[in-house]
Amino acid sequence: AQTDRNQPIHIEADAMRYDDVHQTSVFTGNVVVTKGSLVLRAATVDVRQAPDGYQYATALAAPGQLATFQRQLDVAPGQPAQTLDGAAQRIEYDGKTDVVTLRGQAMLSRLIDGRLMDRSQGNVIAYNQITDVFTVEGGAAGATATNPGGRVRVMLTPQPPASSAPAAPKSPPALKVAPKLGTQP
Amino acid sequence: MHMNMRQLWLRLSAWSPIVLLALAAAFSWWVAQVVMRAEQGPKIGPAHSALPDYMLHEFSAASYNAQGQLGAVLQGTQMDHRPDTDTFEITAPQLRAVSPQGIVTTASAQRGLANKDGSNIQLFGHAVVERSGTGGQPPLIVRGDFLNIFPQQQIIQSNQPTVVQQGQTVFSANTVDFNAIAGTASMQGRVKAVIVPGASTQANSP
């Protein structure tokens, strides 16, 4: 949720190794990263600081398992809680483009009050945090038990005609307006 | 919808344990001073016995750099030299060292043990090493019940729970191994990190 922004980050792991030459921190063994409502679980999480100053992070699942993340979404007061669940063999974060990429048996689900509303599956799901747009690519590598062909499968549940609350235009929450160009702060 | 992962990863690696490694470098003069002073003291017991052969009470050893500036001061309530192990045991060691760049390092513990050539210093009991912050960063503090320091190799290790703190960012683990020359820091066993945005680390990306 928006309020996650300045929450402290908690990381737990079995081990951590920092290498100044390569500017990397690698956390290994039952890694749990939490920040506000975000919870990320993986076997290893490594964070690299690129020369351009941006950070790139990769979360890897243990063999045969999936790395997962879960987050609360901002909802209007009084609205039921919405969470975003992601899972994949590999979750990458690009600090420059602010895109989270789920790779290998990728699945992104949105739940309202714990009930599944939308789900997309595929080989690769790229989710842009700024534009709230996500793209899904198919491919055999994306095959899972529930999606043997690995084809792109997106299931969207139309918003029920809310009696009082204004009906949300589309299932993904309102798109954010891209920051106007103008002078950078 | 906009939990900003960018913020998350930005904070995560802005904390750099490497700053800590410079601590190890601040010790090598220390033991040289202690050893030199101790050897000039009177011999009071047979060599190679477990009993200290010379002792210093309420001692203070200071070292100055070429420009005559105070480099560092080591104090302790007592220092014994043990001929059998050729080591120096210091009760309540208190260290304060200032590097040419003005970085202040302080260390204290209930007990310190140093070998003759100063290549290894061990701090026992409430060992605290603190290094002043640079570039507006808060000081960096290492706490543990045992810190094993190899000044020349710029290594700090501990096989006991150790906490490293800078501002509100705190790392803790069961064992730690920091190596300034290799530029690596590794922690094992129940590693926990709490990284507070903005409070202790500057965002260093453009």
CSV table of C-alpha atoms in Angstrom, one decimal:
chain,number,residue,atom,x,y,z
A,1,ALA,CA,0.0,0.0,0.0
A,2,GLN,CA,1.0,3.6,-0.4
A,3,THR,CA,1.7,3.8,3.3
A,4,ASP,CA,4.5,1.2,2.8
A,5,ARG,CA,6.7,3.8,1.3
A,6,ASN,CA,8.6,4.9,4.4
A,7,GLN,CA,8.2,1.9,6.5
A,8,PRO,CA,11.5,0.2,7.7
A,9,ILE,CA,12.6,-2.8,5.9
A,10,HIS,CA,13.0,-6.0,7.9
A,11,ILE,CA,15.1,-8.8,6.4
A,12,GLU,CA,15.6,-12.2,8.0
A,13,ALA,CA,17.8,-14.9,6.5
A,14,ASP,CA,20.2,-17.7,7.5
A,15,ALA,CA,23.2,-15.8,6.2
A,16,MET,CA,24.2,-12.6,4.5
A,17,ARG,CA,27.3,-11.8,2.4
A,18,TYR,CA,28.2,-8.3,1.3
A,19,ASP,CA,30.9,-7.7,-1.3
A,20,ASP,CA,32.0,-4.1,-1.8
A,21,VAL,CA,34.0,-4.7,-5.0
A,22,HIS,CA,30.8,-5.9,-6.8
A,23,GLN,CA,28.5,-3.8,-4.6
A,24,THR,CA,26.3,-6.7,-3.9
A,25,SER,CA,24.5,-8.0,-0.8
A,26,VAL,CA,23.3,-11.6,-0.9
A,27,PHE,CA,20.9,-12.9,1.6
A,28,THR,CA,20.5,-16.7,1.7
A,29,GLY,CA,18.4,-19.3,3.4
A,30,ASN,CA,14.7,-18.7,4.2
A,31,VAL,CA,14.8,-15.1,3.3
A,32,VAL,CA,11.9,-13.0,4.3
A,33,VAL,CA,11.8,-9.3,3.4
A,34,THR,CA,9.0,-7.2,4.8
A,35,LYS,CA,8.3,-3.6,4.4
A,36,GLY,CA,4.9,-2.3,5.5
A,37,SER,CA,2.4,-4.5,3.9
A,38,LEU,CA,4.9,-6.1,1.5
A,39,VAL,CA,6.2,-9.6,2.3
A,40,LEU,CA,8.6,-11.3,0.0
A,41,ARG,CA,9.8,-14.8,0.6
A,42,ALA,CA,12.6,-16.6,-1.4
A,43,ALA,CA,15.6,-18.9,-1.0
A,44,THR,CA,18.1,-16.1,-1.9
A,45,VAL,CA,17.8,-12.4,-2.4
A,46,ASP,CA,20.6,-10.5,-3.9
A,47,VAL,CA,20.8,-6.7,-4.3
A,48,ARG,CA,23.2,-5.1,-6.7
A,49,GLN,CA,24.1,-1.4,-6.9
A,50,ALA,CA,24.8,-0.6,-10.5
A,51,PRO,CA,27.4,2.1,-11.4
A,52,ASP,CA,24.5,4.3,-12.5
A,53,GLY,CA,23.3,4.3,-8.9
A,54,TYR,CA,20.2,2.3,-9.5
A,55,GLN,CA,19.5,-0.9,-7.6
A,56,TYR,CA,18.7,-4.2,-9.1
A,57,ALA,CA,17.4,-7.1,-7.0
A,58,THR,CA,16.7,-10.7,-7.7
A,59,ALA,CA,14.8,-13.2,-5.6
A,60,LEU,CA,15.3,-16.8,-6.4
A,61,ALA,CA,13.2,-19.7,-5.2
A,62,ALA,CA,14.6,-23.0,-3.9
A,63,PRO,CA,14.6,-25.7,-6.6
A,64,GLY,CA,11.0,-26.9,-7.1
A,65,GLN,CA,9.6,-24.0,-5.2
A,66,LEU,CA,8.4,-20.5,-6.0
A,67,ALA,CA,9.5,-17.1,-4.6
A,68,THR,CA,6.4,-15.2,-3.5
A,69,PHE,CA,5.4,-11.7,-2.6
A,70,GLN,CA,2.3,-10.3,-1.2
A,71,ARG,CA,1.1,-6.7,-0.8
A,72,GLN,CA,-1.9,-4.8,0.3
A,73,LEU,CA,-3.3,-2.4,-2.3
A,74,ASP,CA,-4.6,1.0,-1.6
A,75,VAL,CA,-8.4,1.0,-1.4
A,76,ALA,CA,-10.9,3.8,-0.7
A,77,PRO,CA,-11.8,3.9,3.0
A,78,GLY,CA,-14.6,1.5,3.8
A,79,GLN,CA,-13.8,-0.7,0.8
A,80,PRO,CA,-12.9,-4.4,1.3
A,81,ALA,CA,-9.1,-5.1,1.6
A,82,GLN,CA,-7.3,-5.9,-1.6
A,83,THR,CA,-4.1,-7.8,-1.8
A,84,LEU,CA,-1.8,-8.5,-4.7
A,85,ASP,CA,-0.1,-11.9,-4.7
A,86,GLY,CA,2.8,-12.7,-7.0
A,87,ALA,CA,4.8,-16.0,-7.4
A,88,ALA,CA,7.5,-17.2,-9.7
A,89,GLN,CA,10.7,-19.2,-9.9
A,90,ARG,CA,12.5,-15.8,-10.1
A,91,ILE,CA,11.4,-12.3,-9.2
A,92,GLU,CA,13.5,-9.4,-10.5
A,93,TYR,CA,13.3,-5.8,-9.6
A,94,ASP,CA,14.7,-3.1,-11.8
A,95,GLY,CA,15.3,0.1,-9.8
A,96,LYS,CA,15.6,2.2,-12.9
A,97,THR,CA,12.4,1.3,-14.6
A,98,ASP,CA,10.6,0.4,-11.3
A,99,VAL,CA,9.4,-2.8,-13.0
A,100,VAL,CA,9.0,-6.1,-11.1
A,101,THR,CA,9.4,-9.1,-13.4
A,102,LEU,CA,8.1,-12.5,-12.4
A,103,ARG,CA,9.9,-15.3,-14.4
A,104,GLY,CA,9.1,-19.0,-14.7
A,105,GLN,CA,5.7,-20.3,-13.6
A,106,ALA,CA,4.7,-16.7,-13.1
A,107,MET,CA,1.4,-15.9,-11.4
A,108,LEU,CA,0.0,-12.6,-10.3
A,109,SER,CA,-3.4,-12.6,-8.5
A,110,ARG,CA,-5.5,-9.9,-7.0
A,111,LEU,CA,-7.8,-10.8,-4.1
A,112,ILE,CA,-10.5,-8.9,-2.4
A,113,ASP,CA,-11.2,-9.9,1.1
A,114,GLY,CA,-9.2,-13.0,0.4
A,115,ARG,CA,-11.4,-14.0,-2.6
A,116,LEU,CA,-9.6,-14.4,-5.9
A,117,MET,CA,-10.7,-11.7,-8.3
A,118,ASP,CA,-8.1,-11.7,-11.1
A,119,ARG,CA,-5.3,-14.0,-11.9
A,120,SER,CA,-2.7,-13.9,-14.7
A,121,GLN,CA,-0.4,-16.8,-15.4
A,122,GLY,CA,2.4,-17.2,-17.9
A,123,ASN,CA,6.1,-17.6,-18.3
A,124,VAL,CA,6.9,-14.0,-17.6
A,125,ILE,CA,4.8,-11.3,-16.0
A,126,ALA,CA,6.2,-7.8,-16.0
A,127,TYR,CA,4.5,-5.4,-13.6
A,128,ASN,CA,5.3,-1.7,-13.9
A,129,GLN,CA,4.7,-0.1,-10.5
A,130,ILE,CA,4.5,3.4,-11.9
A,131,THR,CA,1.9,2.8,-14.6
A,132,ASP,CA,0.2,-0.1,-12.8
A,133,VAL,CA,0.3,-1.9,-16.1
A,134,PHE,CA,1.4,-5.6,-16.3
A,135,THR,CA,2.2,-7.7,-19.4
A,136,VAL,CA,2.1,-11.4,-19.5
A,137,GLU,CA,4.1,-13.6,-21.9
A,138,GLY,CA,3.3,-17.3,-22.5
A,139,GLY,CA,5.8,-20.1,-23.3
A,140,ALA,CA,6.3,-23.7,-22.3
A,141,ALA,CA,8.6,-22.6,-19.5
A,142,GLY,CA,5.5,-21.1,-17.9
A,143,ALA,CA,3.7,-24.5,-17.8
A,144,THR,CA,2.3,-25.3,-14.4
A,145,ALA,CA,-0.1,-27.8,-13.0
A,146,THR,CA,-3.0,-25.5,-13.5
A,147,ASN,CA,-1.7,-24.2,-16.8
A,148,PRO,CA,0.1,-27.1,-18.6
A,149,GLY,CA,0.5,-25.4,-21.9
A,150,GLY,CA,2.2,-22.4,-20.3
A,151,ARG,CA,-0.1,-20.2,-22.4
A,152,VAL,CA,-1.0,-16.8,-21.2
A,153,ARG,CA,-4.1,-17.1,-19.1
A,154,VAL,CA,-5.7,-14.1,-17.6
A,155,MET,CA,-8.9,-14.3,-15.6
A,156,LEU,CA,-10.6,-11.1,-14.7
A,157,THR,CA,-13.7,-10.9,-12.6
A,158,PRO,CA,-15.9,-8.0,-13.6
A,159,GLN,CA,-16.5,-5.7,-10.7
A,160,PRO,CA,-19.9,-6.3,-9.1
A,161,PRO,CA,-22.2,-3.3,-9.7
A,162,ALA,CA,-21.4,-1.7,-6.3
A,163,SER,CA,-24.6,-0.3,-4.9
A,164,SER,CA,-23.1,2.6,-3.1
A,165,ALA,CA,-19.4,2.8,-4.0
A,166,PRO,CA,-18.7,4.1,-7.5
A,167,ALA,CA,-18.0,1.1,-9.8
A,168,ALA,CA,-14.3,0.9,-10.5
A,169,PRO,CA,-13.7,1.4,-14.2
A,170,LYS,CA,-11.5,-1.7,-14.7
A,171,SER,CA,-10.4,-4.4,-12.4
A,172,PRO,CA,-6.9,-3.0,-11.8
A,173,PRO,CA,-7.2,-0.1,-9.5
A,174,ALA,CA,-7.3,3.4,-11.0
A,175,LEU,CA,-4.2,4.0,-13.1
A,176,LYS,CA,-1.8,6.6,-11.8
A,177,VAL,CA,-1.1,9.6,-14.0
A,178,ALA,CA,2.5,9.4,-15.1
A,179,PRO,CA,4.4,12.3,-13.4
A,180,LYS,CA,4.3,15.3,-15.7
A,181,LEU,CA,7.7,16.0,-17.3
A,182,GLY,CA,8.5,19.6,-16.2
A,183,THR,CA,11.4,20.3,-13.9
A,184,GLN,CA,12.5,17.4,-11.7
A,185,PRO,CA,12.2,18.1,-8.0
B,1,MET,CA,-1.5,1.0,-5.5
B,2,HIS,CA,1.8,2.5,-5.5
B,3,MET,CA,4.0,0.7,-2.9
B,4,ASN,CA,7.3,1.8,-4.3
B,5,MET,CA,9.6,-1.1,-4.6
B,6,ARG,CA,12.2,1.4,-5.7
B,7,GLN,CA,12.3,2.8,-2.2
B,8,LEU,CA,12.7,-0.7,-0.8
B,9,TRP,CA,15.7,-1.7,-2.8
B,10,LEU,CA,17.1,1.8,-2.6
B,11,ARG,CA,17.3,1.5,1.2
B,12,LEU,CA,18.4,-2.0,1.2
B,13,SER,CA,21.8,-1.6,-0.3
B,14,ALA,CA,22.4,2.0,0.7
B,15,TRP,CA,23.6,0.6,4.0
B,16,SER,CA,27.1,-0.4,3.4
B,17,PRO,CA,28.9,-2.7,6.0
B,18,ILE,CA,32.1,-1.8,4.2
B,19,VAL,CA,32.2,1.4,6.3
B,20,LEU,CA,32.6,-0.8,9.3
B,21,LEU,CA,35.7,-2.5,7.9
B,22,ALA,CA,37.8,0.6,8.3
B,23,LEU,CA,37.5,0.0,12.1
B,24,ALA,CA,39.9,-2.9,11.9
B,25,ALA,CA,42.6,-0.7,10.4
B,26,ALA,CA,42.6,1.6,13.4
B,27,PHE,CA,44.1,-0.9,15.8
B,28,SER,CA,47.6,-1.8,14.6
B,29,TRP,CA,49.4,1.1,16.3
B,30,TRP,CA,47.6,0.2,19.5
B,31,VAL,CA,49.3,-2.9,20.5
B,32,ALA,CA,52.7,-1.7,19.3
B,33,GLN,CA,52.4,1.0,21.9
B,34,VAL,CA,51.2,-1.4,24.6
B,35,VAL,CA,53.9,-3.9,23.9
B,36,MET,CA,56.7,-1.4,23.8
B,37,ARG,CA,55.7,0.2,27.1
B,38,ALA,CA,55.3,-3.1,28.8
B,39,GLU,CA,58.7,-4.4,27.8
B,40,GLN,CA,60.4,-1.4,29.3
B,41,GLY,CA,58.8,-2.1,32.6
B,42,PRO,CA,60.7,-4.0,35.4
B,43,LYS,CA,60.7,-7.8,35.3
B,44,ILE,CA,59.0,-9.2,38.4
B,45,GLY,CA,58.7,-12.9,37.8
B,46,PRO,CA,60.4,-15.8,36.1
B,47,ALA,CA,59.8,-15.9,32.4
B,48,HIS,CA,57.6,-18.7,31.0
B,49,SER,CA,55.5,-18.9,34.2
B,50,ALA,CA,51.7,-18.4,34.1
B,51,LEU,CA,52.1,-15.6,36.5
B,52,PRO,CA,52.4,-12.1,34.9
B,53,ASP,CA,56.0,-11.1,34.8
B,54,TYR,CA,55.3,-7.4,34.6
B,55,MET,CA,52.2,-5.3,35.3
B,56,LEU,CA,51.1,-1.8,34.7
B,57,HIS,CA,48.5,-0.2,36.8
B,58,GLU,CA,46.1,2.6,35.7
B,59,PHE,CA,48.2,2.9,32.6
B,60,SER,CA,47.7,5.1,29.6
B,61,ALA,CA,49.6,4.7,26.3
B,62,ALA,CA,49.4,7.4,23.8
B,63,SER,CA,50.8,7.5,20.3
B,64,TYR,CA,51.5,10.6,18.2
B,65,ASN,CA,51.9,10.8,14.4
B,66,ALA,CA,54.8,12.3,12.6
B,67,GLN,CA,53.2,15.8,12.8
B,68,GLY,CA,53.0,15.4,16.6
B,69,GLN,CA,49.3,15.1,16.6
B,70,LEU,CA,47.7,12.7,19.1
B,71,GLY,CA,47.0,9.5,17.2
B,72,ALA,CA,45.5,7.4,19.9
B,73,VAL,CA,45.2,6.7,23.6
B,74,LEU,CA,44.8,3.4,25.2
B,75,GLN,CA,43.9,3.2,28.9
B,76,GLY,CA,43.2,0.4,31.2
B,77,THR,CA,43.0,-0.3,34.9
B,78,GLN,CA,45.7,-2.9,34.7
B,79,MET,CA,47.8,-4.7,32.1
B,80,ASP,CA,49.6,-7.9,32.8
B,81,HIS,CA,52.2,-9.6,30.6
B,82,ARG,CA,51.9,-13.4,30.6
B,83,PRO,CA,55.3,-14.8,29.7
B,84,ASP,CA,54.0,-18.3,29.1
B,85,THR,CA,51.7,-17.2,26.3
B,86,ASP,CA,53.6,-13.9,25.6
B,87,THR,CA,50.3,-12.1,25.7
B,88,PHE,CA,49.1,-9.0,27.3
B,89,GLU,CA,45.9,-9.0,29.3
B,90,ILE,CA,44.3,-5.6,29.8
B,91,THR,CA,41.5,-5.0,32.3
B,92,ALA,CA,38.9,-2.5,31.3
B,93,PRO,CA,40.7,-1.4,28.1
B,94,GLN,CA,39.5,2.0,26.8
B,95,LEU,CA,40.7,3.1,23.4
B,96,ARG,CA,40.3,6.3,21.5
B,97,ALA,CA,42.0,6.7,18.1
B,98,VAL,CA,41.8,9.5,15.6
B,99,SER,CA,42.8,8.9,12.0
B,100,PRO,CA,44.6,11.4,9.9
B,101,GLN,CA,41.2,12.0,8.2
B,102,GLY,CA,39.7,12.8,11.6
B,103,ILE,CA,37.7,9.6,11.9
B,104,VAL,CA,37.4,8.8,15.6
B,105,THR,CA,37.3,5.2,16.7
B,106,THR,CA,36.6,4.2,20.2
B,107,ALA,CA,36.6,0.7,21.7
B,108,SER,CA,36.0,-0.7,25.2
B,109,ALA,CA,35.4,-4.0,26.8
B,110,GLN,CA,35.7,-5.7,30.2
B,111,ARG,CA,38.9,-7.4,29.2
B,112,GLY,CA,41.3,-7.2,26.3
B,113,LEU,CA,43.9,-9.7,25.2
B,114,ALA,CA,46.7,-8.8,22.8
B,115,ASN,CA,49.5,-10.9,21.4
B,116,LYS,CA,53.1,-9.7,21.3
B,117,ASP,CA,53.2,-8.4,17.7
B,118,GLY,CA,49.8,-6.9,17.9
B,119,SER,CA,48.6,-9.0,15.1
B,120,ASN,CA,45.6,-10.2,17.1
B,121,ILE,CA,43.5,-8.4,19.7
B,122,GLN,CA,40.5,-9.9,21.5
B,123,LEU,CA,37.9,-8.0,23.4
B,124,PHE,CA,35.8,-9.8,25.9
B,125,GLY,CA,32.6,-8.8,27.7
B,126,HIS,CA,30.5,-5.9,26.5
B,127,ALA,CA,32.9,-5.2,23.7
B,128,VAL,CA,31.9,-2.1,21.9
B,129,VAL,CA,33.6,-0.6,19.0
B,130,GLU,CA,32.4,2.7,17.6
B,131,ARG,CA,33.5,4.7,14.6
B,132,SER,CA,32.4,8.2,13.9
B,133,GLY,CA,30.3,8.7,10.9
B,134,THR,CA,31.6,10.2,7.7
B,135,GLY,CA,29.8,12.3,5.2
B,136,GLY,CA,27.0,13.1,7.5
B,137,GLN,CA,26.4,9.4,8.3
B,138,PRO,CA,25.7,8.5,11.9
B,139,PRO,CA,28.4,6.6,13.8
B,140,LEU,CA,28.8,2.9,13.2
B,141,ILE,CA,28.7,0.8,16.3
B,142,VAL,CA,29.6,-2.9,16.8
B,143,ARG,CA,28.6,-4.6,20.0
B,144,GLY,CA,29.2,-8.2,21.1
B,145,ASP,CA,30.5,-10.2,24.0
B,146,PHE,CA,33.5,-11.2,22.0
B,147,LEU,CA,35.3,-9.4,19.1
B,148,ASN,CA,38.4,-10.9,17.5
B,149,ILE,CA,40.4,-8.3,15.7
B,150,PHE,CA,43.3,-8.8,13.3
B,151,PRO,CA,44.5,-5.2,12.7
B,152,GLN,CA,47.1,-5.9,10.0
B,153,GLN,CA,44.7,-8.0,7.9
B,154,GLN,CA,41.9,-5.5,8.8
B,155,ILE,CA,39.6,-8.3,10.0
B,156,ILE,CA,37.0,-8.3,12.7
B,157,GLN,CA,35.4,-11.6,13.5
B,158,SER,CA,33.2,-13.0,16.1
B,159,ASN,CA,31.7,-16.5,16.8
B,160,GLN,CA,29.2,-15.0,19.2
B,161,PRO,CA,26.1,-12.9,18.5
B,162,THR,CA,27.1,-9.5,17.3
B,163,VAL,CA,25.1,-6.4,16.5
B,164,VAL,CA,26.1,-3.7,14.0
B,165,GLN,CA,24.2,-0.5,14.1
B,166,GLN,CA,24.3,2.7,12.1
B,167,GLY,CA,21.6,5.2,13.1
B,168,GLN,CA,18.4,3.2,13.2
B,169,THR,CA,19.7,0.6,10.8
B,170,VAL,CA,20.7,-2.5,12.7
B,171,PHE,CA,22.1,-5.8,11.5
B,172,SER,CA,22.6,-8.8,13.9
B,173,ALA,CA,23.8,-12.3,13.5
B,174,ASN,CA,25.2,-15.2,15.4
B,175,THR,CA,28.6,-15.0,13.8
B,176,VAL,CA,30.3,-12.2,11.7
B,177,ASP,CA,33.4,-11.9,9.6
B,178,PHE,CA,34.4,-8.5,8.2
B,179,ASN,CA,37.4,-8.1,6.0
B,180,ALA,CA,38.4,-4.6,4.9
B,181,ILE,CA,41.1,-5.7,2.5
B,182,ALA,CA,38.8,-8.2,0.7
B,183,GLY,CA,36.0,-5.7,1.0
B,184,THR,CA,33.6,-8.3,2.3
B,185,ALA,CA,31.3,-8.7,5.2
B,186,SER,CA,29.5,-11.9,6.0
B,187,MET,CA,27.1,-12.9,8.7
B,188,GLN,CA,25.8,-16.3,9.6
B,189,GLY,CA,23.0,-17.6,11.7
B,190,ARG,CA,19.7,-15.8,12.4
B,191,VAL,CA,20.7,-12.8,10.4
B,192,LYS,CA,18.3,-10.0,11.0
B,193,ALA,CA,18.4,-6.6,9.4
B,194,VAL,CA,16.2,-3.6,10.1
B,195,ILE,CA,16.8,-0.8,7.6
B,196,VAL,CA,15.1,2.5,8.4
B,197,PRO,CA,14.5,4.6,5.3
B,198,GLY,CA,16.2,8.0,5.2
B,199,ALA,CA,17.0,8.0,8.9
B,200,SER,CA,20.5,6.6,8.7
B,201,THR,CA,21.4,6.3,5.1
B,202,GLN,CA,21.5,8.7,2.3
B,203,ALA,CA,19.9,7.7,-1.0
B,204,ASN,CA,22.9,7.6,-3.2
B,205,SER,CA,21.2,7.1,-6.6
B,206,PRO,CA,20.8,10.2,-8.8
